Short mmCIF file of C-alpha atoms and ligand atoms in Angstrom, two decimals:
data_model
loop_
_atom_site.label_atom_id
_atom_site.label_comp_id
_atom_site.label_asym_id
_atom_site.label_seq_id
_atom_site.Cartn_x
_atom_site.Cartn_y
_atom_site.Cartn_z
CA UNK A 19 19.68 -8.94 13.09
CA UNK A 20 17.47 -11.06 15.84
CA UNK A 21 16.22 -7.92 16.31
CA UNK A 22 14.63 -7.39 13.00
CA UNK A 23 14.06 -10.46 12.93
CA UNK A 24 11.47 -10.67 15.47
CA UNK A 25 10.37 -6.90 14.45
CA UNK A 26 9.39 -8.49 11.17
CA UNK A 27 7.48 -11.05 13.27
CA UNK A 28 5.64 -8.58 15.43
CA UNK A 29 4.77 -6.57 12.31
CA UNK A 30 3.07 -9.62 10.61
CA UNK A 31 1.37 -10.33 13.68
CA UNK A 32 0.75 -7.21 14.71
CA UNK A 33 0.16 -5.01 10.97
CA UNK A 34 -0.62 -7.67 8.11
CA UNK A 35 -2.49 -10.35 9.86
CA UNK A 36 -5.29 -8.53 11.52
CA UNK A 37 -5.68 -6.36 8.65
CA UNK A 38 -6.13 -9.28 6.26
CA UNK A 39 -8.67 -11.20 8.57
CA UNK A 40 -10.23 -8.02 8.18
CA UNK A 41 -10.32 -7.92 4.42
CA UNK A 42 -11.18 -11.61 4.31
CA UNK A 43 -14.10 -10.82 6.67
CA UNK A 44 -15.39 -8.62 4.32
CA UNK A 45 -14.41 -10.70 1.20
CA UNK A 46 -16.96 -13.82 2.57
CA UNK A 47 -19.88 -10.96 3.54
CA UNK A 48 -19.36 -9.63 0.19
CA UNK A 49 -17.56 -11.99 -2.29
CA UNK A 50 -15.70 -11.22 -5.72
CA UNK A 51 -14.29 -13.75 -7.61
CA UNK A 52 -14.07 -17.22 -6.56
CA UNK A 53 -10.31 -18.27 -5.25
CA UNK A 54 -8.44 -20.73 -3.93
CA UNK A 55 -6.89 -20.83 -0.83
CA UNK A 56 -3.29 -21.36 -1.85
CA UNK A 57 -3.42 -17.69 -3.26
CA UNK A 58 -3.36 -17.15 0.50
CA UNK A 59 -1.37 -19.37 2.04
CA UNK A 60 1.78 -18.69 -0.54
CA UNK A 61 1.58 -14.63 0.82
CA UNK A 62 2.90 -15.75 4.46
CA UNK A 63 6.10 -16.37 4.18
CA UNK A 64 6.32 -13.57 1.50
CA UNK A 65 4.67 -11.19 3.93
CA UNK A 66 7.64 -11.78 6.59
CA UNK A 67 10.05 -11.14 4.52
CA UNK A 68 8.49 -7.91 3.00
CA UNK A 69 7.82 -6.70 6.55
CA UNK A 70 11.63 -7.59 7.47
CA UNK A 71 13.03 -5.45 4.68
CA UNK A 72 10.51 -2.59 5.44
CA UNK A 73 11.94 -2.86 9.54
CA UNK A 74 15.55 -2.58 8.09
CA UNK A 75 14.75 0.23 5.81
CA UNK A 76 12.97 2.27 8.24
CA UNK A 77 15.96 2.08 10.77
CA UNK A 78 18.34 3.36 7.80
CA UNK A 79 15.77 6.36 7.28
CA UNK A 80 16.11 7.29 11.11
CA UNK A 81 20.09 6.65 11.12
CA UNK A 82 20.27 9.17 7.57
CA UNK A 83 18.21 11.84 8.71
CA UNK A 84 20.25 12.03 12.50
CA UNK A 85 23.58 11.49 10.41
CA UNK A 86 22.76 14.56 8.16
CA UNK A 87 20.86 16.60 11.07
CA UNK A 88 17.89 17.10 8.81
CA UNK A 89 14.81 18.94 10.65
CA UNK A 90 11.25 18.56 9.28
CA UNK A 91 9.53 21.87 8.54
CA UNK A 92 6.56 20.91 10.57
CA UNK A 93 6.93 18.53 13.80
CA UNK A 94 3.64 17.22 14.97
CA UNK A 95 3.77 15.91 18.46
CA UNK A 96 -0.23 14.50 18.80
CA UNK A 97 0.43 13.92 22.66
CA UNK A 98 0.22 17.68 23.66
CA UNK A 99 -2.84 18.34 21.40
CA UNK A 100 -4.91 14.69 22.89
CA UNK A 101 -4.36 16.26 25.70
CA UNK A 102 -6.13 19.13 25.28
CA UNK A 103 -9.02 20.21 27.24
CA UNK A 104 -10.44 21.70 24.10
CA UNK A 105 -12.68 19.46 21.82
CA UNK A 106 -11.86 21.18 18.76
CA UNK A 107 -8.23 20.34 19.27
CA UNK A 108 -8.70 16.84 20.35
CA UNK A 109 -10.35 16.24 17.19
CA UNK A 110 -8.24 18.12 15.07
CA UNK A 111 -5.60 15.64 16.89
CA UNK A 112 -7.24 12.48 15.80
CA UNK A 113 -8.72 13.29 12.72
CA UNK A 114 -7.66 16.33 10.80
CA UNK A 115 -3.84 15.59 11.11
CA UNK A 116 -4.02 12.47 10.50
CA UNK A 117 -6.30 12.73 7.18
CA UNK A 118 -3.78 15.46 6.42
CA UNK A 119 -0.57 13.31 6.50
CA UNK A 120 -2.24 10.56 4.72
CA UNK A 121 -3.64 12.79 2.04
CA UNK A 122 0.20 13.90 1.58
CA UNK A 123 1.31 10.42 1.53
CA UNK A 124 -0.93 9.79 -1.29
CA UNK A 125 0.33 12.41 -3.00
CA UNK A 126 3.94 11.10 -2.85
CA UNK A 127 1.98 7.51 -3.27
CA UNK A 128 0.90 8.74 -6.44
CA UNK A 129 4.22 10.01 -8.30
CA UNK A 130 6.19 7.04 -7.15
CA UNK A 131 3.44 4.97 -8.62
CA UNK A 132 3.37 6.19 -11.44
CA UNK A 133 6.94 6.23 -11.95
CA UNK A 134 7.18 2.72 -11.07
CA UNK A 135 4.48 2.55 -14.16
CA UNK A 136 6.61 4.14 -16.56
CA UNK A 137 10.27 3.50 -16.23
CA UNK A 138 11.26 -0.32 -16.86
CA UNK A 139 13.76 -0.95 -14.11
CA UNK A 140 10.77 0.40 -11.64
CA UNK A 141 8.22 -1.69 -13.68
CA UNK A 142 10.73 -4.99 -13.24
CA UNK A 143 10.31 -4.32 -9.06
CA UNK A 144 6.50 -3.41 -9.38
CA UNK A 145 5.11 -5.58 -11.68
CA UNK A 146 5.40 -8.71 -8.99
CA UNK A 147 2.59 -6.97 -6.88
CA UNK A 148 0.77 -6.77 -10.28
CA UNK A 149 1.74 -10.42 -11.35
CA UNK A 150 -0.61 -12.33 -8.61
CA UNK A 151 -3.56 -13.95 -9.97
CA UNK A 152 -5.80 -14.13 -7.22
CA UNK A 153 -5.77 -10.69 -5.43
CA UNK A 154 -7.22 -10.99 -2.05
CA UNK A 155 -6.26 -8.94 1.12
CA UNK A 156 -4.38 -11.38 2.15
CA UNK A 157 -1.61 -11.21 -0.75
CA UNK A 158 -1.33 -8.37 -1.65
CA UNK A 159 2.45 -8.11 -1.11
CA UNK A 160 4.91 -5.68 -2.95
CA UNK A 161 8.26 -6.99 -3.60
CA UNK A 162 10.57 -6.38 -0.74
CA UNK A 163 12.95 -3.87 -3.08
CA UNK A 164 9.91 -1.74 -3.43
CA UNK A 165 9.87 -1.20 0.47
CA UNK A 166 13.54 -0.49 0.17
CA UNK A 167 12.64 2.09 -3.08
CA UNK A 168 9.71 3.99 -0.87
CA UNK A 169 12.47 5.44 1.43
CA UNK A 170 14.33 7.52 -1.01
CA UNK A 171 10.74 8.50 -3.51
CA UNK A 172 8.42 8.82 -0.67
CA UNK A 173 9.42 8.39 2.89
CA UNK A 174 12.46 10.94 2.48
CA UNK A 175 10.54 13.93 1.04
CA UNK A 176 7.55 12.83 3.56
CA UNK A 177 10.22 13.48 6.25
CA UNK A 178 11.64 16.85 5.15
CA UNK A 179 7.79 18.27 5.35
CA UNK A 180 6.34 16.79 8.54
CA UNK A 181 7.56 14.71 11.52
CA UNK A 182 5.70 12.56 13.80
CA UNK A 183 6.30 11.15 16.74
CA UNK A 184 7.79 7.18 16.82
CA UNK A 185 4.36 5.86 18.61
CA UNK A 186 2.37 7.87 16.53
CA UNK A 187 4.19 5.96 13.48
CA UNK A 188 2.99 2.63 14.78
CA UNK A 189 -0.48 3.74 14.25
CA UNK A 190 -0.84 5.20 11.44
CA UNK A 191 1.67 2.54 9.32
CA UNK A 192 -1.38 0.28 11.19
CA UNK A 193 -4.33 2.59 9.26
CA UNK A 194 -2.47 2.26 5.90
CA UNK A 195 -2.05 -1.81 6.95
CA UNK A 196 -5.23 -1.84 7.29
CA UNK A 197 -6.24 0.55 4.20
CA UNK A 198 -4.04 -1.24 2.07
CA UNK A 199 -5.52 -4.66 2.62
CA UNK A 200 -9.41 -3.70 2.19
CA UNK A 201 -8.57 -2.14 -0.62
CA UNK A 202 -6.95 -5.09 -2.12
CA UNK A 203 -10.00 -7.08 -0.39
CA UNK A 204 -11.91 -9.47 -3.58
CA UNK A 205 -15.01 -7.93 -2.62
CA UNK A 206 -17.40 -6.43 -4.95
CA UNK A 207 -18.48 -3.93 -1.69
CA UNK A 208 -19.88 -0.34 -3.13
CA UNK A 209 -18.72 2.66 -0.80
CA UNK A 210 -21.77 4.39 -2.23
CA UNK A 211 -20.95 8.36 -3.33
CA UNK A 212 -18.10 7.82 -0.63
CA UNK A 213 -16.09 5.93 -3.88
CA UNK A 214 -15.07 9.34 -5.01
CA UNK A 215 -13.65 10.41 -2.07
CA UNK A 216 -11.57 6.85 -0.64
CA UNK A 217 -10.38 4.15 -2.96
CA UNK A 218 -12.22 1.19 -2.87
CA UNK A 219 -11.85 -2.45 -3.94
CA UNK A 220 -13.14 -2.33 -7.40
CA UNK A 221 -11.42 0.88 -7.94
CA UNK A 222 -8.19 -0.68 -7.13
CA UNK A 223 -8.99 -3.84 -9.10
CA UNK A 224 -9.11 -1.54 -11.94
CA UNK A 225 -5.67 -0.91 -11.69
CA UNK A 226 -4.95 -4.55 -11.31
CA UNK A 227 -6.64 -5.34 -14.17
CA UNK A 228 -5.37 -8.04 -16.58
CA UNK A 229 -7.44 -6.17 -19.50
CA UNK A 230 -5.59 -3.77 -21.50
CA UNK A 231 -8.35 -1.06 -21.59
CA UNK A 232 -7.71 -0.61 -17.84
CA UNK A 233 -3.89 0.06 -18.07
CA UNK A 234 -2.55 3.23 -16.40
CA UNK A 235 -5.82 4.07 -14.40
CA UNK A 236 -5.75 4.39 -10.57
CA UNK A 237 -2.36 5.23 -9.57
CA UNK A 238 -4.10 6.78 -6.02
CA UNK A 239 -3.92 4.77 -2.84
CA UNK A 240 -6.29 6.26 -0.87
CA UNK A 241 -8.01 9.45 -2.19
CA UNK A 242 -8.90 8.91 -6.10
CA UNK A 243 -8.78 12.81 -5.76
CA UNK A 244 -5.45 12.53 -6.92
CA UNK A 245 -5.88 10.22 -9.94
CA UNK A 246 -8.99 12.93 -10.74
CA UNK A 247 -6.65 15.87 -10.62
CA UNK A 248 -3.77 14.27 -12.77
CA UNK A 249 -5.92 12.64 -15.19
CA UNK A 250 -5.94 8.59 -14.91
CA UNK A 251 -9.20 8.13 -12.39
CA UNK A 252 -11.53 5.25 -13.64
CA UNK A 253 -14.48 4.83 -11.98
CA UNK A 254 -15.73 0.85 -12.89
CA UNK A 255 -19.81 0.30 -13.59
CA UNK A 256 -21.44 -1.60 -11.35
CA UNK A 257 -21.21 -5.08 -13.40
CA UNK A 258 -16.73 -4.48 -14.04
CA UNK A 259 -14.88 -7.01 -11.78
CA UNK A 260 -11.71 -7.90 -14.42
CA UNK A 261 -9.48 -10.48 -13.56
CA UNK A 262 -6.07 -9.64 -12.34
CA UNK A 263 -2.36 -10.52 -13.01
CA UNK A 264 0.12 -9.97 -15.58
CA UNK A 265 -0.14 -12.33 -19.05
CA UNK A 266 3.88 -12.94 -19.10
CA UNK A 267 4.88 -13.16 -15.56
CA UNK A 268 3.37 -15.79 -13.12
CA UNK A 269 3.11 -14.67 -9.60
CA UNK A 270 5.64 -16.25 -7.05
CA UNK A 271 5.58 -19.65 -6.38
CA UNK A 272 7.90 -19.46 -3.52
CA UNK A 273 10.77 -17.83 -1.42
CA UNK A 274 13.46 -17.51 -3.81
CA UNK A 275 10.77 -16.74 -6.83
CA UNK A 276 9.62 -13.97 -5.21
CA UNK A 277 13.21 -12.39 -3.90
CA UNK A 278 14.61 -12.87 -7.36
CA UNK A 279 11.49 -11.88 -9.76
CA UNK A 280 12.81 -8.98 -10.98
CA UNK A 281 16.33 -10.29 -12.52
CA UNK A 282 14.73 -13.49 -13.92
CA UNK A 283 13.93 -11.82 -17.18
ZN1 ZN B 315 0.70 -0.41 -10.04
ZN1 ZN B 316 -2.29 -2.90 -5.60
#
């Protein structure tokens, strides 16, 4: 328990925090919305516990697949290939395999996001990440059963195709950190033509989007590739920057709103 405890600690520290002082770097270079800083400071103590829940689920992935002696079909040890003499394998190592695991990752992303748009007992979990007001990359929490849910819809499956190694892990749940708060960021940044190829803030804020019009568009974390292929990609105009939340369900106000959202209603 102390242990996940203080795993929880190291991953706000060490995942969330840098990531949002990232996104809030780019949010005063290029501002959205105006916000308060509240918004903000409510998403700490949220942020711990999501991150403590997502330790503790993790773990319980790793115990599973050793109980039940499942074997990835592919095992990708990055070690042997860094240290490579060849330059085509080094960067194969650093880039291709990593754009190739998150590219399936976003595919699994994708399904379990949409499911979680279309069932109601999915929707009850997910619509608290939809529910705050003032999106910024600094709370842009999921609720902590959500975590929990990504093990069996995502994580699972994810396992039974590839394997990585436990450092290599840290990393790259440290790129999607990091990918998942700048693209949460309230920044009105353009990616140029590079917006149809990674997601980027206004994209997502379509998805967030408090206006009707925008419902069910942008399921895609990363690559909109996938919303393109299945049907719900919305690219915004220049001038669309909707506001964002849910118009019957407040976002958290504290601790125990945010832990029991779901079974309030
Ligand atoms: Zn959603
Ligand atoms: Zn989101």
């Amino acid at each position: 328990m102390f242990q996940q405890v203080s795993s929880a600690m190291w991953g706000f520290t060490t995942y969330v925090f840098p990531a949002s002082l990232a996104g809030t770097l780019l949010e005063v270079l290029i501002p959205g919305e105006k916000q308060s800083v509240q918004s903000r400071l409510r998403a700490i103590p949220i942020w711990i516990v999501y991150i403590f829940i997502g330790v503790s689920s993790g773990a319980l992935l790793r115990c599973l697949l050793d109980l039940l002696h499942i074997r990835p079909l592919l095992s990708v040890d990055l070690k042997n290939a860094t240290n490579s003499n060849d330059v085509v394998v080094i960067i194969a190592a650093y880039a291709v395999f990593p754009a190739v695991g998150f590219f399936i990752y976003d595919f699994f992303y994708y399904w379990f996001h949409r499911l979680q748009h279309t069932f109601r007992v999915l929707w009850r979990v997910h619509a608290v990440h939809h529910s705050i007001e003032e999106l910024n990359a600094f709370n842009d929490y999921h609720h902590w059963l959500e975590n929990a849910l990504r093990v069996p819809l995502i994580l699972l499956p994810m396992s039974l195709l590839i394997s990585v190694r436990t450092f290599d892990v840290i990393v790259y749940t440290m790129i999607l950190q990091f990918m998942g708060q700048m693209t949460h960021a309230n920044s009105k940044i353009s990616y140029g033509l590079f917006r149809y190829v990674f997601s980027e803030p206004r994209y997502h804020r379509i998805h967030h989007s408090a206006e009707k019009r925008h419902w069910g568009k942008n399921f895609a974390f990363m690559f909109p590739f996938w919303d393109v292929v299945f049907g719900t990609a919305y690219f915004p105009k220049p001038d669309e920057y909707p506001r964002t939340g849910l118009p019957q369900q407040r976002e958290p106000r504290s601790i125990v709103e945010y832990i029991t959202a779901p079974f309030r209603r």
